[in-house]
Coordinates of N, CA and C and ligand atoms in Angstrom, one line a residue:
M477 N -19.7 -5.9 11.5 CA -18.6 -4.9 11.4 C -17.5 -5.2 12.4
K478 N -16.2 -5.0 12.0 CA -15.1 -5.2 12.9 C -14.5 -3.9 13.2
K479 N -13.7 -3.9 14.3 CA -13.0 -2.6 14.7 C -11.5 -2.8 14.4
Y480 N -11.0 -1.8 13.7 CA -9.5 -1.8 13.5 C -8.9 -0.5 13.9
K481 N -7.7 -0.6 14.5 CA -7.0 0.6 15.0 C -6.1 1.1 13.9
A482 N -6.2 2.4 13.6 CA -5.5 3.0 12.5 C -4.7 4.3 12.9
D483 N -3.5 4.4 12.4 CA -2.8 5.7 12.6 C -2.4 6.1 11.1
L484 N -3.0 7.1 10.6 CA -2.8 7.4 9.2 C -1.8 8.6 9.0
H485 N -1.0 8.8 10.0 CA 0.0 9.9 9.8 C 1.3 9.5 10.5
V486 N 2.2 8.9 9.7 CA 3.4 8.4 10.3 C 4.6 8.8 9.4
H487 N 5.6 9.4 10.0 CA 6.8 9.7 9.2 C 7.9 8.6 9.3
T488 N 8.8 8.6 8.3 CA 9.9 7.6 8.3 C 11.2 8.4 8.2
V489 N 12.3 7.6 8.1 CA 13.6 8.1 7.9 C 13.7 9.1 6.7
L490 N 12.8 9.0 5.8 CA 12.8 9.9 4.6 C 12.5 11.3 5.0
S491 N 11.7 11.6 6.0 CA 11.4 12.9 6.4 C 12.6 13.6 7.0
P492 N 13.0 14.8 6.6 CA 14.3 15.3 7.1 C 14.2 15.5 8.7
C493 N 13.0 15.8 9.2 CA 12.8 16.1 10.6 C 12.6 14.9 11.4
A494 N 12.5 13.7 10.8 CA 12.2 12.5 11.5 C 13.5 11.8 11.9
D495 N 13.4 11.0 13.0 CA 14.5 10.3 13.5 C 15.0 9.2 12.5
L496 N 16.3 8.9 12.5 CA 16.8 7.8 11.6 C 16.3 6.5 12.1
D497 N 15.8 6.4 13.4 CA 15.3 5.2 13.9 C 13.9 4.9 13.4
M498 N 13.3 5.8 12.6 CA 12.0 5.5 12.0 C 12.2 4.7 10.7
S499 N 12.8 3.6 10.9 CA 13.1 2.7 9.8 C 12.0 1.7 9.5
P500 N 11.9 1.2 8.3 CA 10.7 0.3 8.0 C 10.5 -0.8 9.1
D501 N 11.6 -1.5 9.4 CA 11.4 -2.6 10.4 C 10.9 -2.2 11.7
K502 N 11.5 -1.1 12.2 CA 11.1 -0.5 13.5 C 9.6 -0.1 13.5
I503 N 9.2 0.5 12.4 CA 7.8 1.0 12.3 C 6.9 -0.2 12.3
I504 N 7.2 -1.2 11.6 CA 6.3 -2.4 11.5 C 6.2 -3.1 12.9
Q505 N 7.4 -3.3 13.4 CA 7.5 -3.9 14.8 C 6.7 -3.2 15.8
R506 N 6.9 -1.9 15.9 CA 6.2 -1.1 16.9 C 4.7 -1.0 16.6
A507 N 4.3 -1.0 15.4 CA 2.8 -0.9 15.1 C 2.2 -2.2 15.5
L508 N 2.9 -3.4 15.3 CA 2.3 -4.7 15.7 C 2.3 -4.8 17.2
Y509 N 3.4 -4.3 17.8 CA 3.5 -4.4 19.3 C 2.3 -3.7 20.0
H510 N 2.0 -2.5 19.4 CA 0.9 -1.7 20.0 C -0.5 -2.1 19.5
G511 N -0.5 -3.1 18.7 CA -1.9 -3.6 18.2 C -2.5 -2.7 17.1
L512 N -1.7 -1.9 16.4 CA -2.3 -1.2 15.3 C -2.6 -2.2 14.1
D513 N -3.7 -1.9 13.4 CA -4.0 -2.8 12.3 C -3.7 -2.1 10.9
I514 N -3.7 -0.7 11.0 CA -3.6 0.1 9.7 C -2.7 1.2 10.0
I515 N -1.7 1.4 9.1 CA -0.9 2.7 9.2 C -0.8 3.3 7.8
A516 N -0.6 4.6 7.8 CA -0.3 5.2 6.5 C 1.1 5.9 6.6
I517 N 1.9 5.7 5.6 CA 3.2 6.2 5.6 C 3.1 7.6 4.9
T518 N 3.4 8.7 5.7 CA 3.1 10.0 5.2 C 4.3 10.9 5.4
D519 N 5.4 10.7 4.6 CA 6.5 11.6 4.7 C 6.2 12.9 4.0
H520 N 7.0 14.0 4.4 CA 6.8 15.3 3.8 C 7.0 15.3 2.3
N521 N 6.0 15.6 1.5 CA 6.2 15.8 0.1 C 6.9 14.6 -0.7
S522 N 6.7 13.4 -0.2 CA 7.3 12.3 -0.9 C 6.6 11.0 -0.5
T523 N 6.5 10.1 -1.5 CA 5.9 8.8 -1.2 C 6.9 7.7 -1.4
R524 N 8.2 8.1 -1.5 CA 9.2 7.1 -1.9 C 9.5 6.0 -0.9
Q525 N 9.1 6.1 0.4 CA 9.4 5.0 1.3 C 8.3 4.0 1.4
C526 N 7.1 4.3 0.8 CA 5.9 3.5 1.0 C 6.0 2.1 0.6
S527 N 6.4 1.9 -0.7 CA 6.4 0.6 -1.3 C 7.2 -0.5 -0.5
I528 N 8.3 -0.1 0.0 CA 9.2 -1.0 0.7 C 8.5 -1.5 2.0
I529 N 7.9 -0.5 2.7 CA 7.2 -0.8 4.0 C 6.0 -1.7 3.7
R530 N 5.2 -1.4 2.7 CA 4.1 -2.2 2.3 C 4.5 -3.6 2.0
E531 N 5.5 -3.8 1.2 CA 6.0 -5.1 0.9 C 6.5 -5.9 2.1
M532 N 7.2 -5.2 3.0 CA 7.7 -5.8 4.2 C 6.6 -6.3 5.1
A533 N 5.5 -5.5 5.1 CA 4.4 -5.8 6.1 C 3.4 -6.8 5.5
K534 N 3.6 -7.2 4.3 CA 2.7 -8.1 3.6 C 2.1 -9.2 4.4
D535 N 2.9 -10.0 5.0 CA 2.5 -11.2 5.7 C 2.3 -11.0 7.2
T536 N 2.3 -9.8 7.7 CA 2.2 -9.5 9.1 C 0.8 -9.3 9.6
G537 N -0.1 -9.0 8.7 CA -1.4 -8.6 9.1 C -1.6 -7.1 9.2
L538 N -0.5 -6.4 9.1 CA -0.6 -4.9 9.2 C -0.9 -4.4 7.8
F539 N -1.9 -3.5 7.7 CA -2.3 -2.9 6.4 C -1.6 -1.6 6.3
V540 N -0.8 -1.5 5.3 CA 0.0 -0.2 5.1 C -0.5 0.5 3.9
V541 N -0.9 1.8 4.1 CA -1.4 2.6 3.1 C -0.3 3.6 2.5
N542 N -0.3 3.7 1.2 CA 0.6 4.6 0.5 C 0.1 6.0 0.8
G543 N 1.1 6.9 1.1 CA 0.7 8.3 1.3 C 1.8 9.3 1.4
C544 N 1.5 10.5 1.7 CA 2.5 11.5 2.0 C 1.7 12.7 2.7
E545 N 2.5 13.6 3.2 CA 1.9 14.8 3.8 C 2.4 16.0 3.0
V546 N 1.6 16.5 2.2 CA 2.0 17.6 1.3 C 2.0 18.9 2.1
N547 N 2.8 19.8 1.6 CA 2.9 21.2 2.1 C 2.6 22.1 0.9
S548 N 1.3 22.6 0.9 CA 0.9 23.4 -0.3 C 1.6 24.7 -0.3
S549 N 1.3 25.5 -1.4 CA 2.0 26.8 -1.6 C 1.5 27.8 -0.5
E550 N 0.3 27.5 0.1 CA -0.2 28.3 1.2 C 0.4 27.8 2.6
E551 N 1.3 26.8 2.5 CA 1.8 26.2 3.7 C 0.8 25.5 4.6
V552 N -0.2 24.9 3.9 CA -1.2 24.0 4.6 C -0.6 22.6 4.5
H553 N -0.6 21.8 5.5 CA -0.2 20.4 5.5 C -1.5 19.6 5.3
A554 N -1.4 18.6 4.4 CA -2.5 17.7 4.2 C -2.0 16.3 3.9
L555 N -2.8 15.3 4.4 CA -2.4 13.9 4.1 C -3.1 13.5 2.8
C556 N -2.3 12.9 1.9 CA -2.8 12.4 0.7 C -2.6 10.9 0.6
L557 N -3.6 10.1 0.5 CA -3.5 8.6 0.6 C -3.9 8.0 -0.7
F558 N -3.2 6.9 -1.1 CA -3.5 6.3 -2.4 C -3.6 4.7 -2.2
E559 N -4.4 4.2 -3.1 CA -4.8 2.8 -3.0 C -3.6 1.9 -3.5
D560 N -3.0 2.2 -4.6 CA -2.1 1.3 -5.2 C -0.8 2.0 -5.7
D561 N 0.1 1.2 -6.2 CA 1.4 1.7 -6.6 C 1.2 2.6 -7.9
Y562 N 0.2 2.3 -8.7 CA 0.0 3.2 -9.9 C -0.3 4.6 -9.4
S563 N -1.3 4.7 -8.6 CA -1.7 6.1 -8.2 C -0.6 6.8 -7.3
R564 N 0.1 6.0 -6.5 CA 1.2 6.5 -5.7 C 2.2 7.1 -6.7
N565 N 2.5 6.3 -7.7 CA 3.6 6.7 -8.7 C 3.2 8.0 -9.5
E566 N 1.9 8.0 -9.9 CA 1.4 9.2 -10.6 C 1.5 10.4 -9.7
F567 N 1.2 10.3 -8.4 CA 1.2 11.4 -7.5 C 2.7 11.8 -7.2
Q568 N 3.6 10.8 -7.2 CA 5.0 11.1 -7.0 C 5.5 12.0 -8.2
K569 N 5.1 11.7 -9.4 CA 5.5 12.5 -10.5 C 5.0 14.0 -10.3
F570 N 3.8 14.1 -9.8 CA 3.2 15.4 -9.5 C 4.1 16.2 -8.5
L571 N 4.5 15.4 -7.4 CA 5.3 16.0 -6.4 C 6.7 16.4 -7.0
D572 N 7.2 15.6 -7.8 CA 8.6 15.9 -8.4 C 8.5 17.1 -9.2
K573 N 7.4 17.3 -9.9 CA 7.2 18.5 -10.8 C 7.1 19.8 -10.0
H574 N 6.5 19.7 -8.8 CA 6.1 20.9 -8.0 C 7.0 21.2 -6.8
L575 N 7.9 20.3 -6.5 CA 8.8 20.5 -5.4 C 9.9 21.5 -5.8
P576 N 10.1 22.6 -5.1 CA 11.2 23.5 -5.5 C 12.6 22.8 -5.4
A577 N 13.5 23.2 -6.3 CA 14.8 22.5 -6.4 C 15.8 23.2 -5.4
I578 N 15.3 23.3 -4.1 CA 16.2 23.9 -3.1 C 17.0 22.7 -2.4
P579 N 18.3 22.7 -2.5 CA 19.0 21.6 -2.0 C 18.8 21.4 -0.4
N580 N 18.7 20.1 0.0 CA 18.7 19.9 1.4 C 20.1 20.0 2.0
H581 N 20.2 20.5 3.2 CA 21.4 20.5 4.0 C 21.3 19.5 5.1
P582 N 21.7 18.3 4.9 CA 21.5 17.2 6.0 C 21.9 17.6 7.4
S583 N 23.1 18.4 7.5 CA 23.6 18.7 8.8 C 22.6 19.7 9.5
Y584 N 21.9 20.4 8.7 CA 21.0 21.4 9.3 C 19.6 20.9 9.4
F585 N 19.0 20.4 8.3 CA 17.6 19.9 8.3 C 17.4 18.5 8.7
G586 N 18.5 17.6 8.4 CA 18.4 16.2 8.7 C 18.4 15.4 7.3
Y587 N 18.7 14.1 7.5 CA 18.8 13.3 6.3 C 17.5 13.0 5.6
Q588 N 17.5 12.8 4.3 CA 16.3 12.4 3.6 C 16.6 11.2 2.8
V589 N 16.6 10.0 3.4 CA 17.0 8.8 2.8 C 15.9 7.8 2.7
V590 N 16.0 7.0 1.6 CA 15.1 5.8 1.5 C 15.9 4.6 1.8
V591 N 15.4 3.8 2.7 CA 16.2 2.6 3.1 C 15.4 1.3 2.7
N592 N 16.1 0.2 2.6 CA 15.5 -1.1 2.2 C 15.2 -1.9 3.5
E593 N 14.8 -3.1 3.3 CA 14.4 -3.9 4.4 C 15.6 -4.3 5.4
K594 N 16.8 -4.1 4.8 CA 18.0 -4.3 5.7 C 18.5 -3.0 6.3
N595 N 17.8 -2.0 6.1 CA 18.2 -0.6 6.6 C 19.4 -0.1 5.8
E596 N 19.6 -0.6 4.6 CA 20.6 0.0 3.8 C 20.1 1.2 3.0
I597 N 20.8 2.2 2.9 CA 20.4 3.4 2.1 C 20.4 3.1 0.7
I598 N 19.2 3.2 0.0 CA 19.2 2.9 -1.4 C 18.9 4.2 -2.3
D599 N 18.6 5.3 -1.6 CA 18.3 6.5 -2.3 C 18.4 7.7 -1.3
E600 N 18.8 8.9 -1.8 CA 18.8 10.1 -1.0 C 18.2 11.2 -1.8
V601 N 17.2 11.8 -1.3 CA 16.5 12.9 -2.0 C 17.3 14.2 -1.9
E602 N 17.6 14.8 -3.0 CA 18.5 16.0 -2.9 C 17.7 17.3 -2.6
S603 N 16.5 17.5 -3.1 CA 15.8 18.7 -2.8 C 15.1 18.6 -1.5
Y604 N 15.1 19.7 -0.7 CA 14.6 19.8 0.6 C 13.1 19.5 0.6
L605 N 12.7 18.4 1.3 CA 11.3 18.0 1.3 C 10.4 18.8 2.2
G606 N 11.0 19.7 3.0 CA 10.2 20.5 3.9 C 9.6 21.7 3.2
S607 N 10.1 22.0 2.0 CA 9.6 23.2 1.3 C 8.1 23.2 1.0
A608 N 7.6 24.3 0.7 CA 6.2 24.4 0.2 C 6.2 24.1 -1.2
L609 N 5.3 23.3 -1.7 CA 5.2 22.9 -3.1 C 4.8 24.2 -3.9
K610 N 5.1 24.2 -5.2 CA 4.7 25.4 -6.0 C 3.3 25.2 -6.6
V611 N 2.4 24.7 -5.8 CA 1.1 24.4 -6.2 C 0.1 24.6 -5.0
D612 N -1.1 25.1 -5.3 CA -2.0 25.4 -4.2 C -2.8 24.2 -3.7
L613 N -3.4 24.4 -2.6 CA -4.2 23.3 -1.9 C -5.3 22.7 -2.8
D614 N -6.0 23.6 -3.5 CA -7.1 23.2 -4.3 C -6.6 22.3 -5.5
T615 N -5.5 22.7 -6.1 CA -4.9 21.9 -7.2 C -4.5 20.5 -6.7
I616 N -3.9 20.5 -5.5 CA -3.5 19.2 -4.9 C -4.7 18.3 -4.7
E617 N -5.7 18.9 -4.1 CA -7.0 18.1 -3.8 C -7.5 17.5 -5.1
K618 N -7.6 18.3 -6.1 CA -8.2 17.8 -7.4 C -7.3 16.7 -7.9
K619 N -6.0 16.8 -7.8 CA -5.1 15.8 -8.3 C -5.3 14.5 -7.5
V620 N -5.4 14.6 -6.2 CA -5.6 13.4 -5.3 C -6.9 12.7 -5.7
H621 N -7.9 13.5 -5.9 CA -9.2 12.8 -6.2 C -9.3 12.3 -7.6
Q622 N -8.6 12.9 -8.5 CA -8.5 12.4 -9.9 C -7.8 11.0 -9.8
L623 N -7.0 10.7 -8.8 CA -6.3 9.4 -8.7 C -7.0 8.5 -7.7
N624 N -8.3 8.9 -7.4 CA -9.1 8.2 -6.4 C -8.5 8.0 -5.0
G625 N -7.7 9.1 -4.6 CA -7.1 9.0 -3.3 C -8.0 9.7 -2.3
L626 N -7.4 9.8 -1.1 CA -8.1 10.4 0.0 C -7.3 11.7 0.4
F627 N -8.1 12.8 0.7 CA -7.4 14.1 1.0 C -7.9 14.6 2.3
I628 N -6.9 14.7 3.3 CA -7.3 15.0 4.7 C -6.4 16.1 5.2
P629 N -6.9 17.3 5.4 CA -6.0 18.3 6.0 C -5.4 17.8 7.4
A630 N -4.2 18.1 7.6 CA -3.5 17.5 8.7 C -3.5 18.5 9.9
H631 N -3.4 17.9 11.1 CA -3.3 18.6 12.4 C -4.0 19.9 12.4
I632 N -5.3 19.9 12.2 CA -6.1 21.1 12.1 C -6.2 22.0 13.3
D633 N -5.8 21.4 14.5 CA -5.8 22.1 15.7 C -4.5 22.7 16.1
R634 N -3.5 22.5 15.2 CA -2.1 23.1 15.5 C -2.0 24.5 15.1
P635 N -1.2 25.3 15.9 CA -1.1 26.7 15.6 C -0.3 27.1 14.3
I636 N 0.1 26.1 13.6 CA 0.9 26.4 12.4 C 0.6 25.3 11.4
N637 N 0.7 25.7 10.1 CA 0.5 24.7 9.0 C -0.8 24.0 9.0
S638 N -1.8 24.6 9.6 CA -3.2 24.0 9.5 C -4.0 24.8 8.6
I639 N -5.1 24.1 8.0 CA -5.9 24.8 7.1 C -6.5 26.1 7.7
F640 N -6.8 26.0 9.0 CA -7.4 27.2 9.7 C -6.4 28.3 9.9
T641 N -5.2 28.0 10.3 CA -4.2 29.1 10.5 C -3.8 29.7 9.2
Q642 N -3.7 28.9 8.1 CA -3.2 29.4 6.8 C -4.3 30.0 5.9
L643 N -5.5 29.4 5.9 CA -6.5 29.9 5.0 C -7.6 30.6 5.8
G644 N -7.8 30.2 7.1 CA -8.8 30.8 7.9 C -10.2 30.2 7.8
F645 N -10.4 29.4 6.8 CA -11.7 28.7 6.6 C -11.5 27.5 5.7
I646 N -12.6 26.8 5.5 CA -12.5 25.6 4.6 C -13.2 26.1 3.3
P647 N -12.4 26.3 2.2 CA -13.0 26.8 0.9 C -14.1 25.8 0.5
P648 N -15.3 26.4 0.1 CA -16.5 25.5 -0.2 C -16.2 24.5 -1.3
D649 N -15.3 24.8 -2.2 CA -15.1 23.9 -3.3 C -14.1 22.8 -3.0
L650 N -13.5 22.9 -1.8 CA -12.4 21.9 -1.5 C -13.1 20.6 -0.9
R651 N -12.8 19.5 -1.6 CA -13.4 18.2 -1.2 C -12.6 17.5 -0.1
L652 N -13.0 17.4 1.1 CA -12.2 16.8 2.1 C -12.9 15.5 2.5
D653 N -12.0 14.4 2.6 CA -12.6 13.1 3.0 C -12.7 13.0 4.5
A654 N -11.9 13.8 5.2 CA -11.9 13.8 6.7 C -10.9 14.9 7.1
M655 N -10.8 15.2 8.4 CA -9.8 16.1 8.9 C -9.0 15.4 10.1
Q656 N -7.7 15.7 10.2 CA -6.9 15.1 11.2 C -6.7 16.0 12.4
I657 N -6.9 15.5 13.6 CA -6.5 16.2 14.8 C -5.3 15.6 15.5
T658 N -4.6 16.4 16.3 CA -3.4 15.9 16.9 C -3.6 15.0 18.1
S659 N -2.6 14.3 18.5 CA -2.8 13.2 19.5 C -3.3 13.7 20.8
H660 N -3.0 15.0 21.2 CA -3.4 15.5 22.5 C -4.8 16.2 22.4
A661 N -5.3 16.4 21.2 CA -6.6 17.2 21.1 C -7.8 16.4 21.6
S662 N -8.8 17.2 22.0 CA -10.1 16.6 22.3 C -11.0 16.8 21.1
E663 N -11.6 15.7 20.6 CA -12.4 15.8 19.5 C -13.6 16.8 19.7
K664 N -14.2 16.7 20.9 CA -15.3 17.5 21.2 C -14.9 19.0 21.2
E665 N -13.7 19.3 21.7 CA -13.3 20.7 21.8 C -13.0 21.2 20.4
V666 N -12.3 20.4 19.5 CA -12.0 20.8 18.2 C -13.3 21.1 17.4
R667 N -14.3 20.2 17.5 CA -15.6 20.3 16.8 C -16.2 21.6 17.2
R668 N -16.2 21.9 18.5 CA -16.8 23.2 19.0 C -16.1 24.4 18.5
Q669 N -14.7 24.4 18.6 CA -13.9 25.5 18.2 C -14.1 25.9 16.7
Y670 N -14.1 24.8 15.9 CA -14.2 25.1 14.4 C -15.5 24.8 13.8
D671 N -16.5 24.6 14.7 CA -17.9 24.4 14.2 C -17.9 23.2 13.2
L672 N -17.4 22.1 13.6 CA -17.4 20.9 12.7 C -18.4 20.0 13.1
H673 N -19.4 19.7 12.3 CA -20.5 18.8 12.6 C -20.1 17.3 12.5
E674 N -21.0 16.5 13.0 CA -20.7 15.0 13.0 C -20.5 14.4 11.6
E675 N -21.1 15.0 10.6 CA -21.0 14.4 9.2 C -19.6 14.6 8.7
R676 N -18.8 15.5 9.4 CA -17.4 15.6 9.0 C -16.5 14.7 9.9
S677 N -16.0 13.6 9.3 CA -15.2 12.7 10.1 C -13.9 13.3 10.5
L678 N -13.5 13.1 11.8 CA -12.2 13.5 12.3 C -11.4 12.2 12.6
I679 N -10.2 12.3 12.4 CA -9.3 11.2 12.8 C -8.2 11.7 13.6
K680 N -7.8 10.9 14.6 CA -6.7 11.3 15.5 C -5.4 10.4 15.0
C681 N -4.3 11.1 14.8 CA -3.1 10.4 14.4 C -1.9 10.8 15.2
S682 N -0.9 10.0 15.2 CA 0.3 10.4 16.0 C 1.2 11.4 15.4
D683 N 1.3 11.5 14.0 CA 2.2 12.4 13.3 C 3.6 12.1 13.9
A684 N 3.9 10.8 14.1 CA 5.1 10.4 14.8 C 6.4 10.7 13.9
H685 N 7.3 11.3 14.5 CA 8.7 11.5 13.9 C 9.7 10.7 14.6
Y686 N 9.3 10.2 15.8 CA 10.3 9.4 16.7 C 9.5 8.1 17.1
P687 N 10.3 7.0 17.2 CA 9.6 5.8 17.6 C 8.7 5.9 18.9
E688 N 9.2 6.6 19.9 CA 8.5 6.7 21.1 C 7.1 7.4 21.0
D689 N 7.0 8.2 19.9 CA 5.7 8.9 19.7 C 4.7 8.0 19.0
F690 N 5.1 6.8 18.6 CA 4.3 6.0 17.7 C 3.7 4.8 18.3
G691 N 2.4 4.5 18.1 CA 1.9 3.2 18.6 C 0.6 3.4 19.4
K692 N 0.6 4.5 20.2 CA -0.4 4.6 21.2 C -1.6 5.5 20.7
T693 N -1.4 6.3 19.7 CA -2.4 7.1 19.2 C -3.1 6.4 18.0
F694 N -4.4 6.4 18.0 CA -5.1 5.7 16.9 C -6.5 6.2 16.8
T695 N -7.1 5.9 15.6 CA -8.5 6.1 15.4 C -9.1 4.7 15.1
T696 N -10.3 4.5 15.6 CA -10.9 3.2 15.3 C -11.8 3.2 14.0
F697 N -11.5 2.3 13.1 CA -12.3 2.2 11.9 C -13.3 1.0 12.1
H698 N -14.6 1.3 11.9 CA -15.6 0.3 12.0 C -15.9 -0.1 10.5
I699 N -15.3 -1.2 10.1 CA -15.4 -1.6 8.7 C -15.4 -3.2 8.6
H700 N -15.7 -3.7 7.4 CA -15.8 -5.1 7.3 C -14.5 -5.8 7.1
E701 N -13.6 -5.2 6.4 CA -12.3 -5.8 6.2 C -11.3 -4.8 5.9
L702 N -10.0 -5.2 5.8 CA -8.9 -4.2 5.6 C -8.8 -4.0 4.1
S703 N -9.4 -2.9 3.6 CA -9.2 -2.5 2.2 C -9.3 -1.0 2.1
F704 N -8.7 -0.4 1.1 CA -8.7 1.0 0.9 C -10.1 1.5 0.7
Q705 N -11.0 0.7 0.0 CA -12.4 1.1 -0.2 C -13.1 1.2 1.1
E706 N -12.8 0.2 2.0 CA -13.5 0.3 3.3 C -13.1 1.5 4.1
L707 N -11.8 1.9 4.0 CA -11.3 3.1 4.7 C -12.1 4.3 4.2
K708 N -12.2 4.3 2.9 CA -12.9 5.5 2.2 C -14.3 5.6 2.7
W709 N -15.0 4.4 2.7 CA -16.4 4.4 3.1 C -16.5 4.9 4.6
A710 N -15.6 4.4 5.4 CA -15.6 4.8 6.8 C -15.5 6.3 7.0
L711 N -14.5 6.9 6.3 CA -14.3 8.3 6.4 C -15.5 9.1 5.9
L712 N -16.1 8.6 4.8 CA -17.2 9.3 4.2 C -18.6 8.9 4.9
Q713 N -18.5 8.0 5.9 CA -19.7 7.5 6.7 C -20.7 6.9 5.7
K714 N -20.2 6.0 4.9 CA -21.1 5.4 3.9 C -21.3 3.9 4.2
N715 N -22.4 3.3 3.8 CA -22.7 1.9 3.9 C -22.5 1.4 5.3
G716 N -22.8 2.2 6.3 CA -22.7 1.7 7.7 C -21.3 1.8 8.3
R717 N -20.4 2.2 7.5 CA -19.0 2.3 8.0 C -18.8 3.6 8.7
K718 N -17.9 3.7 9.7 CA -17.6 4.9 10.3 C -16.3 4.9 11.0
V719 N -15.8 6.0 11.5 CA -14.6 6.1 12.4 C -15.0 6.6 13.7
S720 N -14.2 6.3 14.8 CA -14.4 6.9 16.1 C -13.1 7.1 16.8
I721 N -13.1 8.1 17.6 CA -11.9 8.4 18.4 C -12.3 8.0 19.8
D722 N -11.6 7.0 20.3 CA -12.0 6.5 21.6 C -11.2 6.9 22.8
V723 N -10.0 7.5 22.5 CA -9.2 8.0 23.6 C -8.8 9.5 23.4
Ligands
ZN327 ZN1 2.6 18.6 9.3
ZN328 ZN1 3.5 15.1 9.8

């Protein structure tokens, strides 16, 4: 088994609240500089920046996972990760269908742009990506799993937009592949506070919106090789794979 450092919650220029410096080249450079092996691109309610970063990272050794951070109708944030472009694309159609058509005001909320490898703007999303989707958490979870993706409630120890602050509990029918804690949280403390047992994997992620927040926070994946299937096994603690939070 090998150890790989992963940060599965990273924002890019596409997120209205993220810095314009979170460009594909800077993200890849910084991930490599800090020795990360795996990152997931998780912009708010959109997967549109993923493919370019995956393509750019191809020969660098960095494994880039397609994803996004949804905001459900209950205002719960959750990471949704996908193996390939087909599932990412299908989920993007789902997002497009359920994102309210509220226009973004860049001067107030920030820009929502997709950029290419030369940092040229190739697309701008008109509807505000910070909105709550018109669909609930349960429906989103079912859609993610129908596409063989991973569904991970985000920053569960935060006082806002966490499954615990918004719902108060984990609905028994909701299938979670793991739960994410914030970069400053103590795993032990979060497990105690929310009564989360060892069979529930926790991952620590940066949730970086600015370059300086990105690179130092990670979760170790104990897996055989870099593949989506191996990540899934590790989160579900199957076939000897597992995750650990070492810092
Ligand atoms: Zn969030
Ligand atoms: Zn986030």
